[in-house]
mmCIF file of C-alpha atoms in Angstrom:
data_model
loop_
_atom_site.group_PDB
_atom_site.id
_atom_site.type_symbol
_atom_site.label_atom_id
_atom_site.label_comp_id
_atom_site.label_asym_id
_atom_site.label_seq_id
_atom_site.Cartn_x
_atom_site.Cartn_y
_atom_site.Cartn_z
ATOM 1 C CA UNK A 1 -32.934 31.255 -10.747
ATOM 2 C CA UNK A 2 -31.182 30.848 -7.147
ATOM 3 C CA UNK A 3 -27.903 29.812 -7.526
ATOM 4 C CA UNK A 4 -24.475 29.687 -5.295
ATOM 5 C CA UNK A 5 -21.028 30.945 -6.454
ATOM 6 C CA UNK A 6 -17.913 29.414 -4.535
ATOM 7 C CA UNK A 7 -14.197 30.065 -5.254
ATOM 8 C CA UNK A 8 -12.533 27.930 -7.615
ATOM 9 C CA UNK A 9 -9.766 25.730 -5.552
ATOM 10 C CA UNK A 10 -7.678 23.834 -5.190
ATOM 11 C CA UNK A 11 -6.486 25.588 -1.990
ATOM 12 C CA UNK A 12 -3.601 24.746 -0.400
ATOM 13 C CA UNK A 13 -2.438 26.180 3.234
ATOM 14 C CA UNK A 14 0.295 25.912 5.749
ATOM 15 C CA UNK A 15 -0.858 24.671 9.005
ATOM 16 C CA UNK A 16 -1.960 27.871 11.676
ATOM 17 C CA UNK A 17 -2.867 29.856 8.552
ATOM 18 C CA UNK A 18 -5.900 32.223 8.236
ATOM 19 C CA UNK A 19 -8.532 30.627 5.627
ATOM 20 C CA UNK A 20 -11.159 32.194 4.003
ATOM 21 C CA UNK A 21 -13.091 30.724 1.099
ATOM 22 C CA UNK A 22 -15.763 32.901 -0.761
ATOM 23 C CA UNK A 23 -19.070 32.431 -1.034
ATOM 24 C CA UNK A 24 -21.995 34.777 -3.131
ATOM 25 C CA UNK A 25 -25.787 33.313 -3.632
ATOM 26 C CA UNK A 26 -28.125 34.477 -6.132
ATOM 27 C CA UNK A 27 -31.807 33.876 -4.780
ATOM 28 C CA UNK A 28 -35.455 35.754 -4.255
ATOM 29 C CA UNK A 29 -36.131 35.889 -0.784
ATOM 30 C CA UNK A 30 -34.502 35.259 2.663
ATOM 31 C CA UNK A 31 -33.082 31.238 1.806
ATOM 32 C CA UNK A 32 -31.135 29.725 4.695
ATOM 33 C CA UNK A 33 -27.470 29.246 4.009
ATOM 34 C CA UNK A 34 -25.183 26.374 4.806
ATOM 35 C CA UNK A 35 -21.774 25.173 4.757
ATOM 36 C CA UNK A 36 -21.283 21.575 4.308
ATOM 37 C CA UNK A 37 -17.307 19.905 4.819
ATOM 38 C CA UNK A 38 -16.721 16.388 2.766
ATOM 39 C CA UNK A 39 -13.651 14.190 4.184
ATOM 40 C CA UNK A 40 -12.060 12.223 1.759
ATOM 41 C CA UNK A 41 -14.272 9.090 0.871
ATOM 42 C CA UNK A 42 -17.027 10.379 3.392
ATOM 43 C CA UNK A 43 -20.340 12.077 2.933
ATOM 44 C CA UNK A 44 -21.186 15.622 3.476
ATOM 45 C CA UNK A 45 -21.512 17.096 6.879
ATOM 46 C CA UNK A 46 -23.459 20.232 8.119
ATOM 47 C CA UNK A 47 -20.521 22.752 9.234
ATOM 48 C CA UNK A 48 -22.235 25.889 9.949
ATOM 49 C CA UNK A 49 -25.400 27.907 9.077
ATOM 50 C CA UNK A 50 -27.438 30.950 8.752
ATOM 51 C CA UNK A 51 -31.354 31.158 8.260
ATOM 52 C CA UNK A 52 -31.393 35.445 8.696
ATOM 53 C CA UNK A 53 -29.447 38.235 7.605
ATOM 54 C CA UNK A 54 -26.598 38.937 9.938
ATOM 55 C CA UNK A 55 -26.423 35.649 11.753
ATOM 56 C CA UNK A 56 -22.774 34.109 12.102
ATOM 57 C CA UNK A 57 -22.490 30.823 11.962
ATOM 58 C CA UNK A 58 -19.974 28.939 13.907
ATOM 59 C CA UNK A 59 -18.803 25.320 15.039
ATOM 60 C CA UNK A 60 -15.420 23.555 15.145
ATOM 61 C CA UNK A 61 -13.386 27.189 14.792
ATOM 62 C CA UNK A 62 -15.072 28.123 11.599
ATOM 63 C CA UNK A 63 -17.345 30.983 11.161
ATOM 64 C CA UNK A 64 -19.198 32.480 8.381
ATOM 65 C CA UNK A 65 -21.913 35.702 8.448
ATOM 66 C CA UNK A 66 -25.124 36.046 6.429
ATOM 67 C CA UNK A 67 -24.574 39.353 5.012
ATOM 68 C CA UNK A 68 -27.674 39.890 2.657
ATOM 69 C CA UNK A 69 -26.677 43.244 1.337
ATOM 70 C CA UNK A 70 -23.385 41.539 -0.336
ATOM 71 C CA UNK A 71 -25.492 38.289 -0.772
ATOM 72 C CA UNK A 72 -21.910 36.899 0.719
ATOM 73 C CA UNK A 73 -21.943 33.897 3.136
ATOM 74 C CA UNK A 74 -18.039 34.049 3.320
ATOM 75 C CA UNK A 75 -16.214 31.128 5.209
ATOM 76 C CA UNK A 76 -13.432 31.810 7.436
ATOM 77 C CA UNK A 77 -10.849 30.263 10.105
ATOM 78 C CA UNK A 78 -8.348 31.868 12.058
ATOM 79 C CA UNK A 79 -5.535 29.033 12.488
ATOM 80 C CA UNK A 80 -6.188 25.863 10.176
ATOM 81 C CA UNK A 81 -4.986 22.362 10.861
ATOM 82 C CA UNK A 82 -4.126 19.574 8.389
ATOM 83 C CA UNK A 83 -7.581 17.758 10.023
ATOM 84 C CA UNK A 84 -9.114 20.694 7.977
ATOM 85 C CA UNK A 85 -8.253 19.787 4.678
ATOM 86 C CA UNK A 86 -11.348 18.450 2.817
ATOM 87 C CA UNK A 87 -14.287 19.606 -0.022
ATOM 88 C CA UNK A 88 -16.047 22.659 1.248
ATOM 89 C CA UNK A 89 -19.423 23.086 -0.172
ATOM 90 C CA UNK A 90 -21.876 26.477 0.251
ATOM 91 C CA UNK A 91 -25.453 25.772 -0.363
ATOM 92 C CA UNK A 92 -28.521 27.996 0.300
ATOM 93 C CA UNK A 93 -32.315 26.324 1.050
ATOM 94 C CA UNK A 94 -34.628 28.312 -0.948
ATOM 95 C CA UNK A 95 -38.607 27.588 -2.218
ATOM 96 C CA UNK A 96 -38.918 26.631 -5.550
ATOM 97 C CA UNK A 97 -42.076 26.759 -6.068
ATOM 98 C CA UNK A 98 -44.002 24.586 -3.112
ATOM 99 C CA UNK A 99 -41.239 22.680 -1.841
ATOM 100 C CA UNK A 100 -37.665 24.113 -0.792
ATOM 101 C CA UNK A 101 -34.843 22.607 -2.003
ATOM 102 C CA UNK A 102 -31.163 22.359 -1.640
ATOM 103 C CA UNK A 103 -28.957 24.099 -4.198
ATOM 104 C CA UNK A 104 -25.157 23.306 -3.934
ATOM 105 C CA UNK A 105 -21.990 25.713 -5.019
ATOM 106 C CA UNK A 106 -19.440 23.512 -6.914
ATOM 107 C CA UNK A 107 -17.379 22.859 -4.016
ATOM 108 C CA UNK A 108 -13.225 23.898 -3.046
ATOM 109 C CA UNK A 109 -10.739 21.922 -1.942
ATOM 110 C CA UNK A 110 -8.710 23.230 0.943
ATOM 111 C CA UNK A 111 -5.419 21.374 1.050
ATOM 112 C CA UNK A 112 -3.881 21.875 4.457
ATOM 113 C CA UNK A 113 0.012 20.831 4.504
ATOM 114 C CA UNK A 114 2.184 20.562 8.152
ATOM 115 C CA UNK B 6 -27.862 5.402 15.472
ATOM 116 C CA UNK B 7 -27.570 4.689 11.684
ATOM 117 C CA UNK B 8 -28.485 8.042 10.736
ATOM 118 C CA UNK B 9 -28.730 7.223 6.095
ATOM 119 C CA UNK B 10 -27.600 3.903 5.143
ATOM 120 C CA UNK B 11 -26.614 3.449 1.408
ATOM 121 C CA UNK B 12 -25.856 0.480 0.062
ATOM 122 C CA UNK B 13 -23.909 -0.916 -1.829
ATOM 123 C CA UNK B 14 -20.720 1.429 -1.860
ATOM 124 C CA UNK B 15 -19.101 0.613 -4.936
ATOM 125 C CA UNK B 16 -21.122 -1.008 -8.307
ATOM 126 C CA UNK B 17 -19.937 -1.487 -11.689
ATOM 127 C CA UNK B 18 -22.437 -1.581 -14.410
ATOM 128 C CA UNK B 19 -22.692 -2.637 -18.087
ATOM 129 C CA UNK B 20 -24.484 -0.273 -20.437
ATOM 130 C CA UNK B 21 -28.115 -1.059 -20.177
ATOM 131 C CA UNK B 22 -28.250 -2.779 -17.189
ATOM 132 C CA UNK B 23 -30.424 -1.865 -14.410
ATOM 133 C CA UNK B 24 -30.095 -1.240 -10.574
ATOM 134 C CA UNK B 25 -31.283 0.292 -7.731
ATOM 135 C CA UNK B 26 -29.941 2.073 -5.372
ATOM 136 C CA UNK B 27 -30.696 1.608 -1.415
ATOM 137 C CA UNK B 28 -31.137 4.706 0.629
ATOM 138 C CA UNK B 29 -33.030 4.211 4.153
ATOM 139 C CA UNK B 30 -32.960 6.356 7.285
ATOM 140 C CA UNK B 31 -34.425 5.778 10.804
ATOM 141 C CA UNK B 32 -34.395 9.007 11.972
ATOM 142 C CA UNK B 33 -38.368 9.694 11.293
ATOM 143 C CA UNK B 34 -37.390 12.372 8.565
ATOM 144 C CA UNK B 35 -40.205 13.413 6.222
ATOM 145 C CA UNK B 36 -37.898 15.028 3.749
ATOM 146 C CA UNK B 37 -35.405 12.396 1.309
ATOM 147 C CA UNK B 38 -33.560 13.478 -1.874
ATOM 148 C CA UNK B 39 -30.796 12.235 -3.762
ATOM 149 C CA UNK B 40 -27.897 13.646 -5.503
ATOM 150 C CA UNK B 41 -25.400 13.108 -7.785
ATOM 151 C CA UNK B 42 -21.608 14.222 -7.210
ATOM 152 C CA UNK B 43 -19.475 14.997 -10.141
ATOM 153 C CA UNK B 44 -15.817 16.821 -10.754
ATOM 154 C CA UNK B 45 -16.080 20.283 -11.116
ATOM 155 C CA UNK B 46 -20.314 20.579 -10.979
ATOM 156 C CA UNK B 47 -20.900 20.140 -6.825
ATOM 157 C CA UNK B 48 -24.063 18.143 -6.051
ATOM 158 C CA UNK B 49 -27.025 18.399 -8.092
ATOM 159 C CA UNK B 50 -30.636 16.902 -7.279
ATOM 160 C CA UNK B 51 -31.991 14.036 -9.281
ATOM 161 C CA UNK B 52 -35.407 13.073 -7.492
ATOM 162 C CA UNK B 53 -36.941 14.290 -3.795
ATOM 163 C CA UNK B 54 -39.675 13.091 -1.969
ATOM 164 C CA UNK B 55 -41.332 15.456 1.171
ATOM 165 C CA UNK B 56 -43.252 12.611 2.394
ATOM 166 C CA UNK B 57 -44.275 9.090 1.856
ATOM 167 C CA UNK B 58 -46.204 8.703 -1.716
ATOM 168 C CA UNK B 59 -44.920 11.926 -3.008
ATOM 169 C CA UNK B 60 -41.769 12.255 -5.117
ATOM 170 C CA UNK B 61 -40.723 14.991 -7.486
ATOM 171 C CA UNK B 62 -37.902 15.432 -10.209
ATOM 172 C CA UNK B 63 -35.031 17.867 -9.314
ATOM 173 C CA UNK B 64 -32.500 19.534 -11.706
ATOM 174 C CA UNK B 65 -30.875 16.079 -12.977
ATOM 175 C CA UNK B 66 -33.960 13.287 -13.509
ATOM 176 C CA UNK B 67 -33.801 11.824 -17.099
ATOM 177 C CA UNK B 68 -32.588 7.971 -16.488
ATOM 178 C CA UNK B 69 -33.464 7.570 -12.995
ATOM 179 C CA UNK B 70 -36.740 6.971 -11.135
ATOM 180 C CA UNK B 71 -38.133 6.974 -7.550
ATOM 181 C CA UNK B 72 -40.797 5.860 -5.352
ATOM 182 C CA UNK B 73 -41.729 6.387 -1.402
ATOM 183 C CA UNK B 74 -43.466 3.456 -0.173
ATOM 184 C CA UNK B 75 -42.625 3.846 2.877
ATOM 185 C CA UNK B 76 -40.998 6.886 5.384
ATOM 186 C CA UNK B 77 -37.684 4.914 5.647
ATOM 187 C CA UNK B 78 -37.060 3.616 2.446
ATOM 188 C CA UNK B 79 -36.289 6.181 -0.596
ATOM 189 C CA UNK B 80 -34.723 3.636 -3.422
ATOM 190 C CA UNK B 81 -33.482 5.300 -6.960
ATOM 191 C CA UNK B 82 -33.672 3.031 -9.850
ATOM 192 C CA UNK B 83 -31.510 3.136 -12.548
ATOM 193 C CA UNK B 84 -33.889 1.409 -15.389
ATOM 194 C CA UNK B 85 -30.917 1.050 -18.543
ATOM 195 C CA UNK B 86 -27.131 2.245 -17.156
ATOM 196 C CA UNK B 87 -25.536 4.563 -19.546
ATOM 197 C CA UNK B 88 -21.940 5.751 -18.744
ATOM 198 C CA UNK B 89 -22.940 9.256 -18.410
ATOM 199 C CA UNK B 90 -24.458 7.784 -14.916
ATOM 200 C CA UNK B 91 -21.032 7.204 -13.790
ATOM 201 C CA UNK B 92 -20.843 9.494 -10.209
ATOM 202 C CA UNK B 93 -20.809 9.122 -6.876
ATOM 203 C CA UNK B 94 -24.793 8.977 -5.391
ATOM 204 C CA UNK B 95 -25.499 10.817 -2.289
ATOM 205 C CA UNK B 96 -29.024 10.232 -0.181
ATOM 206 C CA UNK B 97 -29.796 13.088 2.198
ATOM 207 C CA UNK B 98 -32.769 13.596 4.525
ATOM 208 C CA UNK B 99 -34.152 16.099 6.668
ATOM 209 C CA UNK B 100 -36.941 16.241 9.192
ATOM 210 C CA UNK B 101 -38.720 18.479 6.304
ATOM 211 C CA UNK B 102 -37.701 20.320 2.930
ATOM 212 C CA UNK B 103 -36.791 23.537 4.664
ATOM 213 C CA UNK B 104 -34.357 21.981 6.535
ATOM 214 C CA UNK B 105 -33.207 24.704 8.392
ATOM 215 C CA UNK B 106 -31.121 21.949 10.848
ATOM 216 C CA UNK B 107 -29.426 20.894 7.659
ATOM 217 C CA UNK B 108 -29.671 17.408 5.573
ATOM 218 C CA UNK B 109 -27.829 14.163 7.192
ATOM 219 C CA UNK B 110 -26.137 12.692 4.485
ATOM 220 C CA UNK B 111 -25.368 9.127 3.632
ATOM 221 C CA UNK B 112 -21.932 8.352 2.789
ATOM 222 C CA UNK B 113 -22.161 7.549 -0.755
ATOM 223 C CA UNK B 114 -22.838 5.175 -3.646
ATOM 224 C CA UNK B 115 -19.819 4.884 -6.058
ATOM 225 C CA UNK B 116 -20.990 4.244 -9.751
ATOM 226 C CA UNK B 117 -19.554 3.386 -12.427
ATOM 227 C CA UNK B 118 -21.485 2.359 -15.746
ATOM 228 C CA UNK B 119 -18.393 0.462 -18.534
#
């Protein structure tokens, strides 16, 4: 079935550093990929996304490219801030059957520290 | 601009009681689903609905039901708590199931079944 593989956290990071958090998808198809952020005691937000192979994704310093031949959908950020820190979540849209759904990687903590 | 209301925030439940769940939007979106958060297994979808009348399971249904009276309104019952319900409750919508703008989430339902 389609799933999404995320690396495990907790990460932790020294403002200005470089951040990149994995990201590999299992699915039939061309889905459309996604990065959601989570705040502490707040819902999930759309970051970024991708609905074709080779788009980049981009908002708020954050990029990530749809790289179908690595099934990768790798976040990254040159300089982080401690406004960063929050849940990461990758998730890829993908038909299951008649309807598409949403399916979720587990989810990494970035941590960053001043 | 509410974007998806949840209510309530917090809720403590005995074993075997029931509730439900408020999730409403008023953004016009066809597309409604809920998930559940827990440590460790990112979000996973309990029930989704692509339009008003029509509601199917997801990956995580047993103890929970739905309806769609209504485009705004996409309630999730709890009919007899147990404590393995004990997560936090997300409602998401979408103008449809591919959602290739992303899912607006709500910010959350807090459970906890003693």
């Amino acid at each position: 079935g389609n799933s999404v593989t995320q690396m495990e956290g907790p990460v932790t990071l020294s403002e200005e550093a470089f951040l990149t958090i994995n990201c590999t998808y299992t699915a039939t198809g061309y889905p459309s990929l996604f990065w959601y952020v989570q705040y502490p005691g707040e819902g999930l937000q759309l970051l970024l996304k991708a609905t074709k192979a080779d788009d980049k994704g981009s908002n708020k310093g954050f990029e990530a490219t749809y790289r179908k031949e690595t099934t990768s959908f790798h976040l990254e950020k040159g300089s982080v801030q401690v406004s960063d820190s929050a849940v990461y979540f990758c998730a890829l849209s993908h038909s299951g059957g008649s309807n598409y759904k949403l399916t979720f990687g587990k989810g990494t903590l970035l941590t960053v520290n001043p | 601009n509410a974007g998806v209301t949840q209510t309530p925030k917090f809720q403590v439940l005995k074993t075997g009681q029931s509730m439900t769940l408020q999730c409403a939007q008023d953004m016009n979106h066809e597309y409604m689903s809920w998930y559940r958060q827990d440590p460790g297994m990112g979000l996973r979808l309990i029930h989704y609905s692509v339009g008003a009348g029509i509601t199917d399971q997801g990956e995580v249904p047993n103890g929970y039901n739905v309806s769609r009276s209504t485009t705004e309104d996409f309630p999730l019952r709890l009919l007899s708590a147990a404590p393995s319900q004990t997560s936090v409750y997300f409602c998401a919508s979408s103008y449809d199931d591919r959602a290739k703008k992303g899912y607006t989430f709500g910010s959350g339902t807090r459970l906890t079944v003693v």
